[in-house]
Amino acid sequence: MFIFSMVANIVTITVIAKSPKLMLSPFNHMIISLCVSNLLSTIYSPFVVYWKTFGLFEYLLPEIFCKSTFAIEYWTNSMTIQHILCFLAIRTVAIKYPHKLNKFTIQRAKMLICFIWFETALGNLILGMWLPHVYLSSELSLTRRTCAVHRSRWKYAGLFFYIGNPIFLFIPTFLIVILTVFLIGVFTKRMESIREKKGGNANLKSENAALIQLTLIVLCFMIGYLPDFGNRFTHLIYNLLKKRFDARSSWLSGMLAHILLRISECLNPVLYNLGSSQIREATMKFLRIGRNEPRENTIQLRAAKESTEQIN
């Protein structure tokens, strides 16, 4: 999954960035941003597995990995959630007020992307880098080294979990579910409208193609992030009730959520291609799948040259 996600996200970023036609869409700029977030999450996924497995018992990596792993996991999760929420919100507004979709320009898409990266970094990355600390065996862990929140910062960690999680994870995920239910209803009605019109007009087909792509992206999001939401929310409730998971149950639930997140990151680039014929064609051309046009053109030029020489 690590290798596939790395390759697939890099290919998707490259395909969209190299195509002037694809770069005309503000939504494709957001897809690039989402792929970069997924790529960053993928790069750190082995460190997350190591931290979840050995972090409280025998953390042997340098302290910078302890700090950055904790921070980047929260940062990339909140970025992905907010990207999906913005996709849904913009599409919902476009359905309600179609004439306002043109106001979502490339410049505004870039401004929105910069805002998402900045405010999620401010609320997750900076604080997440500051909270953890590697304890020596004599300080906290009875084994060797422990990557955990610094003792003097437990109060701030509590604010981070009880206030930051709802703001950056729980509330946006809840809004995504509500908007998804609304868009599924709209999509169903639009499909019925197309059948009644026996093909419909080009604008309606284009709009429904965008809805199909968005539906696939949200479906992939739910596969990966709802279990993670459930795992974090359950831990939050247990902490409020001053109860604790046993170590094995905590590890199993955490690893299951992590694996589903990785599956989601692997599926995302595939679904971008399934939902957009333009991205799919550009990807196939980039990977040289199917008809190889440059080679055909070379053969035709060579044949024309040979026939010219024969005539001469």
PDB file of C-alpha atoms in Angstrom:
ATOM      1  CA  MET A   1       0.000   0.000   0.000  1.00  0.00           C
ATOM      2  CA  PHE A   2       2.900   2.322   0.785  1.00  0.00           C
ATOM      3  CA  ILE A   3       4.482   1.794  -2.650  1.00  0.00           C
ATOM      4  CA  PHE A   4       1.189   1.931  -4.579  1.00  0.00           C
ATOM      5  CA  SER A   5       0.015   5.088  -2.805  1.00  0.00           C
ATOM      6  CA  MET A   6       3.362   6.813  -3.387  1.00  0.00           C
ATOM      7  CA  VAL A   7       3.401   5.991  -7.110  1.00  0.00           C
ATOM      8  CA  ALA A   8      -0.317   6.651  -7.711  1.00  0.00           C
ATOM      9  CA  ASN A   9      -0.375  10.037  -5.977  1.00  0.00           C
ATOM     10  CA  ILE A  10       2.848  11.191  -7.678  1.00  0.00           C
ATOM     11  CA  VAL A  11       1.483  10.120 -11.085  1.00  0.00           C
ATOM     12  CA  THR A  12      -1.821  11.937 -10.467  1.00  0.00           C
ATOM     13  CA  ILE A  13      -0.050  15.139  -9.384  1.00  0.00           C
ATOM     14  CA  THR A  14       2.266  14.992 -12.414  1.00  0.00           C
ATOM     15  CA  VAL A  15      -0.527  14.224 -14.906  1.00  0.00           C
ATOM     16  CA  ILE A  16      -2.700  17.138 -13.782  1.00  0.00           C
ATOM     17  CA  ALA A  17       0.199  19.589 -13.397  1.00  0.00           C
ATOM     18  CA  LYS A  18       1.574  18.803 -16.895  1.00  0.00           C
ATOM     19  CA  SER A  19      -1.789  19.228 -18.646  1.00  0.00           C
ATOM     20  CA  PRO A  20      -2.726  22.858 -19.459  1.00  0.00           C
ATOM     21  CA  LYS A  21      -6.302  21.710 -20.068  1.00  0.00           C
ATOM     22  CA  LEU A  22      -6.649  20.019 -16.672  1.00  0.00           C
ATOM     23  CA  MET A  23      -5.047  22.982 -14.920  1.00  0.00           C
ATOM     24  CA  LEU A  24      -7.898  25.200 -16.147  1.00  0.00           C
ATOM     25  CA  SER A  25     -10.214  23.573 -13.598  1.00  0.00           C
ATOM     26  CA  PRO A  26     -10.078  24.988 -10.034  1.00  0.00           C
ATOM     27  CA  PHE A  27     -11.258  21.619  -8.730  1.00  0.00           C
ATOM     28  CA  ASN A  28      -8.186  19.922 -10.217  1.00  0.00           C
ATOM     29  CA  HIS A  29      -5.989  22.322  -8.257  1.00  0.00           C
ATOM     30  CA  MET A  30      -7.735  21.082  -5.116  1.00  0.00           C
ATOM     31  CA  ILE A  31      -7.201  17.477  -6.217  1.00  0.00           C
ATOM     32  CA  ILE A  32      -3.448  18.193  -6.522  1.00  0.00           C
ATOM     33  CA  SER A  33      -3.469  19.657  -3.014  1.00  0.00           C
ATOM     34  CA  LEU A  34      -5.339  16.611  -1.703  1.00  0.00           C
ATOM     35  CA  CYS A  35      -2.844  14.280  -3.405  1.00  0.00           C
ATOM     36  CA  VAL A  36       0.072  16.161  -1.808  1.00  0.00           C
ATOM     37  CA  SER A  37      -1.581  15.737   1.602  1.00  0.00           C
ATOM     38  CA  ASN A  38      -2.088  12.011   0.957  1.00  0.00           C
ATOM     39  CA  LEU A  39       1.510  11.701  -0.254  1.00  0.00           C
ATOM     40  CA  LEU A  40       2.827  13.316   2.923  1.00  0.00           C
ATOM     41  CA  SER A  41       0.637  11.016   5.005  1.00  0.00           C
ATOM     42  CA  THR A  42       1.904   7.996   3.053  1.00  0.00           C
ATOM     43  CA  ILE A  43       5.554   8.945   3.581  1.00  0.00           C
ATOM     44  CA  TYR A  44       5.021   9.044   7.344  1.00  0.00           C
ATOM     45  CA  SER A  45       2.772   5.967   7.548  1.00  0.00           C
ATOM     46  CA  PRO A  46       5.646   3.554   8.503  1.00  0.00           C
ATOM     47  CA  PHE A  47       6.614   5.905  11.340  1.00  0.00           C
ATOM     48  CA  VAL A  48       2.975   5.967  12.509  1.00  0.00           C
ATOM     49  CA  VAL A  49       2.901   2.147  12.566  1.00  0.00           C
ATOM     50  CA  TYR A  50       6.159   2.088  14.532  1.00  0.00           C
ATOM     51  CA  TRP A  51       4.876   4.719  16.977  1.00  0.00           C
ATOM     52  CA  LYS A  52       1.540   2.962  17.535  1.00  0.00           C
ATOM     53  CA  THR A  53       3.317  -0.365  18.111  1.00  0.00           C
ATOM     54  CA  PHE A  54       6.473   0.540  20.046  1.00  0.00           C
ATOM     55  CA  GLY A  55       5.960   4.186  20.991  1.00  0.00           C
ATOM     56  CA  LEU A  56       4.974   3.575  24.603  1.00  0.00           C
ATOM     57  CA  PHE A  57       7.420   0.734  25.245  1.00  0.00           C
ATOM     58  CA  GLU A  58      10.631   0.883  23.221  1.00  0.00           C
ATOM     59  CA  TYR A  59      10.842   3.973  20.990  1.00  0.00           C
ATOM     60  CA  LEU A  60      14.376   3.910  19.583  1.00  0.00           C
ATOM     61  CA  LEU A  61      14.094   6.569  16.853  1.00  0.00           C
ATOM     62  CA  PRO A  62      15.411  10.127  17.311  1.00  0.00           C
ATOM     63  CA  GLU A  63      13.093  12.594  19.046  1.00  0.00           C
ATOM     64  CA  ILE A  64      12.389  14.524  15.819  1.00  0.00           C
ATOM     65  CA  PHE A  65      10.483  11.482  14.501  1.00  0.00           C
ATOM     66  CA  CYS A  66       8.485  11.271  17.726  1.00  0.00           C
ATOM     67  CA  LYS A  67       7.410  14.897  17.351  1.00  0.00           C
ATOM     68  CA  SER A  68       6.850  14.957  13.583  1.00  0.00           C
ATOM     69  CA  THR A  69       4.970  11.633  13.406  1.00  0.00           C
ATOM     70  CA  PHE A  70       2.383  12.715  15.949  1.00  0.00           C
ATOM     71  CA  ALA A  71       2.020  16.155  14.311  1.00  0.00           C
ATOM     72  CA  ILE A  72       1.868  15.087  10.666  1.00  0.00           C
ATOM     73  CA  GLU A  73      -0.717  12.356  11.315  1.00  0.00           C
ATOM     74  CA  TYR A  74      -3.125  14.897  12.790  1.00  0.00           C
ATOM     75  CA  TRP A  75      -2.217  17.570  10.231  1.00  0.00           C
ATOM     76  CA  THR A  76      -2.781  15.441   7.126  1.00  0.00           C
ATOM     77  CA  ASN A  77      -6.005  13.959   8.534  1.00  0.00           C
ATOM     78  CA  SER A  78      -7.481  17.387   9.195  1.00  0.00           C
ATOM     79  CA  MET A  79      -6.316  18.653   5.768  1.00  0.00           C
ATOM     80  CA  THR A  80      -7.963  15.765   3.927  1.00  0.00           C
ATOM     81  CA  ILE A  81     -11.212  16.204   5.852  1.00  0.00           C
ATOM     82  CA  GLN A  82     -11.332  19.930   5.112  1.00  0.00           C
ATOM     83  CA  HIS A  83     -10.575  19.397   1.414  1.00  0.00           C
ATOM     84  CA  ILE A  84     -13.482  16.955   1.141  1.00  0.00           C
ATOM     85  CA  LEU A  85     -15.777  19.305   3.076  1.00  0.00           C
ATOM     86  CA  CYS A  86     -14.887  22.193   0.739  1.00  0.00           C
ATOM     87  CA  PHE A  87     -15.532  19.987  -2.324  1.00  0.00           C
ATOM     88  CA  LEU A  88     -18.983  19.161  -1.000  1.00  0.00           C
ATOM     89  CA  ALA A  89     -19.810  22.709   0.107  1.00  0.00           C
ATOM     90  CA  ILE A  90     -18.850  24.196  -3.280  1.00  0.00           C
ATOM     91  CA  ARG A  91     -20.807  21.559  -5.168  1.00  0.00           C
ATOM     92  CA  THR A  92     -23.832  22.082  -2.908  1.00  0.00           C
ATOM     93  CA  VAL A  93     -23.760  25.844  -3.553  1.00  0.00           C
ATOM     94  CA  ALA A  94     -23.363  25.173  -7.287  1.00  0.00           C
ATOM     95  CA  ILE A  95     -26.472  22.990  -7.304  1.00  0.00           C
ATOM     96  CA  LYS A  96     -28.500  25.533  -5.368  1.00  0.00           C
ATOM     97  CA  TYR A  97     -27.146  28.554  -7.260  1.00  0.00           C
ATOM     98  CA  PRO A  98     -25.638  27.282 -10.572  1.00  0.00           C
ATOM     99  CA  HIS A  99     -24.737  30.777 -11.802  1.00  0.00           C
ATOM    100  CA  LYS A 100     -22.353  31.243  -8.858  1.00  0.00           C
ATOM    101  CA  LEU A 101     -20.107  28.311  -9.809  1.00  0.00           C
ATOM    102  CA  ASN A 102     -18.231  30.529 -12.259  1.00  0.00           C
ATOM    103  CA  LYS A 103     -17.154  32.689  -9.330  1.00  0.00           C
ATOM    104  CA  PHE A 104     -15.051  29.812  -8.015  1.00  0.00           C
ATOM    105  CA  THR A 105     -11.975  30.676 -10.071  1.00  0.00           C
ATOM    106  CA  ILE A 106      -8.478  29.192 -10.065  1.00  0.00           C
ATOM    107  CA  GLN A 107      -7.239  32.138  -8.012  1.00  0.00           C
ATOM    108  CA  ARG A 108      -9.911  31.563  -5.368  1.00  0.00           C
ATOM    109  CA  ALA A 109      -9.171  27.826  -5.360  1.00  0.00           C
ATOM    110  CA  LYS A 110      -5.500  28.589  -4.664  1.00  0.00           C
ATOM    111  CA  MET A 111      -6.481  31.000  -1.882  1.00  0.00           C
ATOM    112  CA  LEU A 112      -8.723  28.339  -0.346  1.00  0.00           C
ATOM    113  CA  ILE A 113      -5.941  25.715  -0.567  1.00  0.00           C
ATOM    114  CA  CYS A 114      -3.439  28.072   1.116  1.00  0.00           C
ATOM    115  CA  PHE A 115      -5.964  28.821   3.860  1.00  0.00           C
ATOM    116  CA  ILE A 116      -6.585  25.102   4.531  1.00  0.00           C
ATOM    117  CA  TRP A 117      -2.858  24.324   4.728  1.00  0.00           C
ATOM    118  CA  PHE A 118      -2.171  27.335   6.957  1.00  0.00           C
ATOM    119  CA  GLU A 119      -4.981  26.980   9.503  1.00  0.00           C
ATOM    120  CA  THR A 120      -4.595  23.200   9.819  1.00  0.00           C
ATOM    121  CA  ALA A 121      -0.842  23.656  10.325  1.00  0.00           C
ATOM    122  CA  LEU A 122      -1.515  26.300  12.953  1.00  0.00           C
ATOM    123  CA  GLY A 123      -4.024  24.118  14.780  1.00  0.00           C
ATOM    124  CA  ASN A 124      -2.338  20.725  14.385  1.00  0.00           C
ATOM    125  CA  LEU A 125       1.250  20.754  13.108  1.00  0.00           C
ATOM    126  CA  ILE A 126       2.786  23.406  15.375  1.00  0.00           C
ATOM    127  CA  LEU A 127       1.043  22.224  18.545  1.00  0.00           C
ATOM    128  CA  GLY A 128       1.590  18.595  17.574  1.00  0.00           C
ATOM    129  CA  MET A 129       5.342  19.156  17.232  1.00  0.00           C
ATOM    130  CA  TRP A 130       5.489  20.876  20.627  1.00  0.00           C
ATOM    131  CA  LEU A 131       3.544  18.370  22.752  1.00  0.00           C
ATOM    132  CA  PRO A 132       5.485  15.031  22.435  1.00  0.00           C
ATOM    133  CA  HIS A 133       8.717  14.156  24.178  1.00  0.00           C
ATOM    134  CA  VAL A 134      10.923  11.055  24.347  1.00  0.00           C
ATOM    135  CA  TYR A 135      11.239   9.928  27.980  1.00  0.00           C
ATOM    136  CA  LEU A 136      14.193   7.912  29.153  1.00  0.00           C
ATOM    137  CA  SER A 137      13.565   4.678  31.045  1.00  0.00           C
ATOM    138  CA  SER A 138      14.322   6.326  34.376  1.00  0.00           C
ATOM    139  CA  GLU A 139      11.714   9.068  33.828  1.00  0.00           C
ATOM    140  CA  LEU A 140       8.527   7.259  32.804  1.00  0.00           C
ATOM    141  CA  SER A 141       8.957   3.980  30.950  1.00  0.00           C
ATOM    142  CA  LEU A 142       9.966   0.834  32.807  1.00  0.00           C
ATOM    143  CA  THR A 143      11.398  -0.579  29.572  1.00  0.00           C
ATOM    144  CA  ARG A 144      13.583   1.786  27.537  1.00  0.00           C
ATOM    145  CA  ARG A 145      12.266   4.947  25.836  1.00  0.00           C
ATOM    146  CA  THR A 146       8.704   6.264  25.494  1.00  0.00           C
ATOM    147  CA  CYS A 147       7.345   8.715  22.905  1.00  0.00           C
ATOM    148  CA  ALA A 148       4.506  10.480  24.728  1.00  0.00           C
ATOM    149  CA  VAL A 149       3.188  13.903  25.673  1.00  0.00           C
ATOM    150  CA  HIS A 150       5.603  15.829  27.877  1.00  0.00           C
ATOM    151  CA  ARG A 151       4.526  15.753  31.513  1.00  0.00           C
ATOM    152  CA  SER A 152       4.525  19.554  31.824  1.00  0.00           C
ATOM    153  CA  ARG A 153       2.240  19.860  28.748  1.00  0.00           C
ATOM    154  CA  TRP A 154      -0.539  17.444  29.716  1.00  0.00           C
ATOM    155  CA  LYS A 155      -2.921  20.354  30.314  1.00  0.00           C
ATOM    156  CA  TYR A 156      -2.376  21.658  26.773  1.00  0.00           C
ATOM    157  CA  ALA A 157      -2.696  18.150  25.375  1.00  0.00           C
ATOM    158  CA  GLY A 158      -6.112  17.907  27.034  1.00  0.00           C
ATOM    159  CA  LEU A 159      -7.195  21.140  25.341  1.00  0.00           C
ATOM    160  CA  PHE A 160      -5.850  19.786  22.055  1.00  0.00           C
ATOM    161  CA  PHE A 161      -7.843  16.539  22.318  1.00  0.00           C
ATOM    162  CA  TYR A 162     -11.069  17.951  23.761  1.00  0.00           C
ATOM    163  CA  ILE A 163     -11.221  21.153  21.693  1.00  0.00           C
ATOM    164  CA  GLY A 164      -8.974  20.549  18.673  1.00  0.00           C
ATOM    165  CA  ASN A 165     -10.424  17.148  17.735  1.00  0.00           C
ATOM    166  CA  PRO A 166     -14.042  18.390  17.559  1.00  0.00           C
ATOM    167  CA  ILE A 167     -13.050  21.506  15.574  1.00  0.00           C
ATOM    168  CA  PHE A 168     -10.704  19.846  13.079  1.00  0.00           C
ATOM    169  CA  LEU A 169     -12.033  16.266  12.920  1.00  0.00           C
ATOM    170  CA  PHE A 170     -15.442  15.543  14.448  1.00  0.00           C
ATOM    171  CA  ILE A 171     -17.556  18.534  13.330  1.00  0.00           C
ATOM    172  CA  PRO A 172     -16.200  18.573   9.716  1.00  0.00           C
ATOM    173  CA  THR A 173     -16.767  14.805   9.418  1.00  0.00           C
ATOM    174  CA  PHE A 174     -20.341  15.211  10.685  1.00  0.00           C
ATOM    175  CA  LEU A 175     -20.953  17.989   8.115  1.00  0.00           C
ATOM    176  CA  ILE A 176     -19.519  15.788   5.366  1.00  0.00           C
ATOM    177  CA  VAL A 177     -21.999  13.020   6.185  1.00  0.00           C
ATOM    178  CA  ILE A 178     -24.940  15.492   6.099  1.00  0.00           C
ATOM    179  CA  LEU A 179     -23.862  17.044   2.778  1.00  0.00           C
ATOM    180  CA  THR A 180     -23.239  13.598   1.294  1.00  0.00           C
ATOM    181  CA  VAL A 181     -26.794  12.478   2.058  1.00  0.00           C
ATOM    182  CA  PHE A 182     -28.084  15.690   0.440  1.00  0.00           C
ATOM    183  CA  LEU A 183     -25.947  15.256  -2.692  1.00  0.00           C
ATOM    184  CA  ILE A 184     -26.917  11.605  -3.096  1.00  0.00           C
ATOM    185  CA  GLY A 185     -30.562  12.718  -3.194  1.00  0.00           C
ATOM    186  CA  VAL A 186     -29.749  15.411  -5.761  1.00  0.00           C
ATOM    187  CA  PHE A 187     -27.703  12.985  -7.852  1.00  0.00           C
ATOM    188  CA  THR A 188     -30.580  10.472  -7.915  1.00  0.00           C
ATOM    189  CA  LYS A 189     -33.014  13.132  -9.115  1.00  0.00           C
ATOM    190  CA  ARG A 190     -30.600  14.303 -11.800  1.00  0.00           C
ATOM    191  CA  MET A 191     -30.153  10.776 -13.134  1.00  0.00           C
ATOM    192  CA  GLU A 192     -33.934  10.399 -13.356  1.00  0.00           C
ATOM    193  CA  SER A 193     -34.064  13.694 -15.215  1.00  0.00           C
ATOM    194  CA  ILE A 194     -31.482  12.478 -17.736  1.00  0.00           C
ATOM    195  CA  ARG A 195     -33.460   9.289 -18.360  1.00  0.00           C
ATOM    196  CA  GLU A 196     -36.659  11.272 -18.923  1.00  0.00           C
ATOM    197  CA  LYS A 197     -34.916  13.545 -21.416  1.00  0.00           C
ATOM    198  CA  LYS A 198     -33.343  10.521 -23.146  1.00  0.00           C
ATOM    199  CA  GLY A 199     -29.813  11.739 -22.935  1.00  0.00           C
ATOM    200  CA  GLY A 200     -30.253  15.281 -21.652  1.00  0.00           C
ATOM    201  CA  ASN A 201     -28.121  18.237 -22.587  1.00  0.00           C
ATOM    202  CA  ALA A 202     -24.349  18.466 -22.437  1.00  0.00           C
ATOM    203  CA  ASN A 203     -24.302  20.769 -19.397  1.00  0.00           C
ATOM    204  CA  LEU A 204     -26.415  18.373 -17.370  1.00  0.00           C
ATOM    205  CA  LYS A 205     -24.197  15.448 -18.338  1.00  0.00           C
ATOM    206  CA  SER A 206     -21.066  17.412 -17.416  1.00  0.00           C
ATOM    207  CA  GLU A 207     -22.546  18.379 -14.057  1.00  0.00           C
ATOM    208  CA  ASN A 208     -23.493  14.794 -13.306  1.00  0.00           C
ATOM    209  CA  ALA A 209     -19.999  13.605 -14.273  1.00  0.00           C
ATOM    210  CA  ALA A 210     -18.643  16.009 -11.656  1.00  0.00           C
ATOM    211  CA  LEU A 211     -21.153  14.664  -9.132  1.00  0.00           C
ATOM    212  CA  ILE A 212     -20.081  11.091  -9.898  1.00  0.00           C
ATOM    213  CA  GLN A 213     -16.424  11.994  -9.308  1.00  0.00           C
ATOM    214  CA  LEU A 214     -17.312  13.754  -6.057  1.00  0.00           C
ATOM    215  CA  THR A 215     -19.453  10.820  -4.906  1.00  0.00           C
ATOM    216  CA  LEU A 216     -16.540   8.412  -5.474  1.00  0.00           C
ATOM    217  CA  ILE A 217     -14.145  10.682  -3.571  1.00  0.00           C
ATOM    218  CA  VAL A 218     -16.544  10.969  -0.625  1.00  0.00           C
ATOM    219  CA  LEU A 219     -17.164   7.205  -0.646  1.00  0.00           C
ATOM    220  CA  CYS A 220     -13.413   6.619  -0.467  1.00  0.00           C
ATOM    221  CA  PHE A 221     -13.190   9.176   2.333  1.00  0.00           C
ATOM    222  CA  MET A 222     -15.846   7.360   4.367  1.00  0.00           C
ATOM    223  CA  ILE A 223     -14.070   4.013   3.933  1.00  0.00           C
ATOM    224  CA  GLY A 224     -10.879   5.478   5.352  1.00  0.00           C
ATOM    225  CA  TYR A 225     -11.923   8.150   7.804  1.00  0.00           C
ATOM    226  CA  LEU A 226     -15.159   7.044   9.472  1.00  0.00           C
ATOM    227  CA  PRO A 227     -13.390   4.144  11.269  1.00  0.00           C
ATOM    228  CA  ASP A 228     -10.658   6.587  12.318  1.00  0.00           C
ATOM    229  CA  PHE A 229     -13.362   8.978  13.508  1.00  0.00           C
ATOM    230  CA  GLY A 230     -14.981   6.173  15.517  1.00  0.00           C
ATOM    231  CA  ASN A 231     -11.651   5.141  17.045  1.00  0.00           C
ATOM    232  CA  ARG A 232     -10.723   8.689  18.120  1.00  0.00           C
ATOM    233  CA  PHE A 233     -14.225   9.456  19.375  1.00  0.00           C
ATOM    234  CA  THR A 234     -14.319   6.242  21.431  1.00  0.00           C
ATOM    235  CA  HIS A 235     -10.967   7.076  23.030  1.00  0.00           C
ATOM    236  CA  LEU A 236     -12.214  10.592  23.761  1.00  0.00           C
ATOM    237  CA  ILE A 237     -15.335   9.246  25.524  1.00  0.00           C
ATOM    238  CA  TYR A 238     -13.247   6.736  27.501  1.00  0.00           C
ATOM    239  CA  ASN A 239     -10.941   9.551  28.632  1.00  0.00           C
ATOM    240  CA  LEU A 240     -13.896  11.689  29.710  1.00  0.00           C
ATOM    241  CA  LEU A 241     -15.260   8.742  31.707  1.00  0.00           C
ATOM    242  CA  LYS A 242     -11.741   8.153  33.082  1.00  0.00           C
ATOM    243  CA  LYS A 243     -11.638   4.651  31.661  1.00  0.00           C
ATOM    244  CA  ARG A 244      -8.846   3.037  29.650  1.00  0.00           C
ATOM    245  CA  PHE A 245      -8.558   0.571  26.806  1.00  0.00           C
ATOM    246  CA  ASP A 246      -6.275  -2.348  27.488  1.00  0.00           C
ATOM    247  CA  ALA A 247      -3.079  -2.132  25.435  1.00  0.00           C
ATOM    248  CA  ARG A 248      -4.000  -4.847  22.931  1.00  0.00           C
ATOM    249  CA  SER A 249      -7.492  -3.484  22.182  1.00  0.00           C
ATOM    250  CA  SER A 250      -6.096   0.022  21.772  1.00  0.00           C
ATOM    251  CA  TRP A 251      -3.425  -1.240  19.369  1.00  0.00           C
ATOM    252  CA  LEU A 252      -5.875  -3.345  17.323  1.00  0.00           C
ATOM    253  CA  SER A 253      -8.407  -0.520  16.929  1.00  0.00           C
ATOM    254  CA  GLY A 254      -5.641   1.961  16.092  1.00  0.00           C
ATOM    255  CA  MET A 255      -4.048  -0.319  13.497  1.00  0.00           C
ATOM    256  CA  LEU A 256      -7.387  -1.158  11.865  1.00  0.00           C
ATOM    257  CA  ALA A 257      -8.153   2.552  11.513  1.00  0.00           C
ATOM    258  CA  HIS A 258      -4.635   3.173  10.159  1.00  0.00           C
ATOM    259  CA  ILE A 259      -4.878   0.379   7.556  1.00  0.00           C
ATOM    260  CA  LEU A 260      -8.247   1.671   6.321  1.00  0.00           C
ATOM    261  CA  LEU A 261      -6.750   5.149   5.997  1.00  0.00           C
ATOM    262  CA  ARG A 262      -3.957   3.711   3.864  1.00  0.00           C
ATOM    263  CA  ILE A 263      -6.514   1.868   1.692  1.00  0.00           C
ATOM    264  CA  SER A 264      -8.348   5.167   1.224  1.00  0.00           C
ATOM    265  CA  GLU A 265      -5.127   6.872   0.110  1.00  0.00           C
ATOM    266  CA  CYS A 266      -4.532   4.066  -2.401  1.00  0.00           C
ATOM    267  CA  LEU A 267      -8.076   4.299  -3.777  1.00  0.00           C
ATOM    268  CA  ASN A 268      -8.154   8.095  -4.120  1.00  0.00           C
ATOM    269  CA  PRO A 269      -5.996   8.372  -7.289  1.00  0.00           C
ATOM    270  CA  VAL A 270      -7.866   5.443  -8.850  1.00  0.00           C
ATOM    271  CA  LEU A 271     -11.222   7.112  -8.203  1.00  0.00           C
ATOM    272  CA  TYR A 272     -10.019  10.430  -9.650  1.00  0.00           C
ATOM    273  CA  ASN A 273      -9.397   8.575 -12.896  1.00  0.00           C
ATOM    274  CA  LEU A 274     -12.673   6.647 -12.760  1.00  0.00           C
ATOM    275  CA  GLY A 275     -14.657   9.821 -12.120  1.00  0.00           C
ATOM    276  CA  SER A 276     -13.031  12.033 -14.775  1.00  0.00           C
ATOM    277  CA  SER A 277     -12.553  10.988 -18.389  1.00  0.00           C
ATOM    278  CA  GLN A 278     -10.094  13.867 -18.923  1.00  0.00           C
ATOM    279  CA  ILE A 279      -7.832  12.788 -16.061  1.00  0.00           C
ATOM    280  CA  ARG A 280      -8.153   9.157 -17.176  1.00  0.00           C
ATOM    281  CA  GLU A 281      -7.104   9.953 -20.761  1.00  0.00           C
ATOM    282  CA  ALA A 282      -4.209  12.112 -19.569  1.00  0.00           C
ATOM    283  CA  THR A 283      -3.055   9.354 -17.193  1.00  0.00           C
ATOM    284  CA  MET A 284      -3.197   6.703 -19.909  1.00  0.00           C
ATOM    285  CA  LYS A 285      -1.232   8.966 -22.222  1.00  0.00           C
ATOM    286  CA  PHE A 286       1.334   9.664 -19.472  1.00  0.00           C
ATOM    287  CA  LEU A 287       1.720   5.931 -18.761  1.00  0.00           C
ATOM    288  CA  ARG A 288       1.678   5.165 -22.524  1.00  0.00           C
ATOM    289  CA  ILE A 289      -1.257   2.787 -22.147  1.00  0.00           C
ATOM    290  CA  GLY A 290      -3.263   2.056 -25.285  1.00  0.00           C
ATOM    291  CA  ARG A 291      -2.485   3.730 -28.587  1.00  0.00           C
ATOM    292  CA  ASN A 292       0.948   5.263 -28.724  1.00  0.00           C
ATOM    293  CA  GLU A 293       0.317   8.351 -30.866  1.00  0.00           C
ATOM    294  CA  PRO A 294       3.887   9.668 -31.051  1.00  0.00           C
ATOM    295  CA  ARG A 295       5.108   6.327 -32.394  1.00  0.00           C
ATOM    296  CA  GLU A 296       2.295   6.220 -34.980  1.00  0.00           C
ATOM    297  CA  ASN A 297       3.152   9.716 -36.123  1.00  0.00           C
ATOM    298  CA  THR A 298       6.801   8.692 -36.493  1.00  0.00           C
ATOM    299  CA  ILE A 299       5.822   5.672 -38.601  1.00  0.00           C
ATOM    300  CA  GLN A 300       3.590   7.836 -40.801  1.00  0.00           C
ATOM    301  CA  LEU A 301       6.349  10.399 -41.331  1.00  0.00           C
ATOM    302  CA  ARG A 302       8.818   7.632 -42.193  1.00  0.00           C
ATOM    303  CA  ALA A 303       6.368   6.085 -44.684  1.00  0.00           C
ATOM    304  CA  ALA A 304       5.735   9.480 -46.286  1.00  0.00           C
ATOM    305  CA  LYS A 305       9.476  10.078 -46.570  1.00  0.00           C
ATOM    306  CA  GLU A 306      10.029   6.661 -48.204  1.00  0.00           C
ATOM    307  CA  SER A 307       7.233   7.227 -50.727  1.00  0.00           C
ATOM    308  CA  THR A 308       8.646  10.683 -51.559  1.00  0.00           C
ATOM    309  CA  GLU A 309      12.054   9.134 -52.161  1.00  0.00           C
ATOM    310  CA  GLN A 310      10.500   6.475 -54.435  1.00  0.00           C
ATOM    311  CA  ILE A 311       8.695   9.167 -56.458  1.00  0.00           C
ATOM    312  CA  ASN A 312      11.921  11.126 -56.831  1.00  0.00           C
TER     313      ASN A 312
END
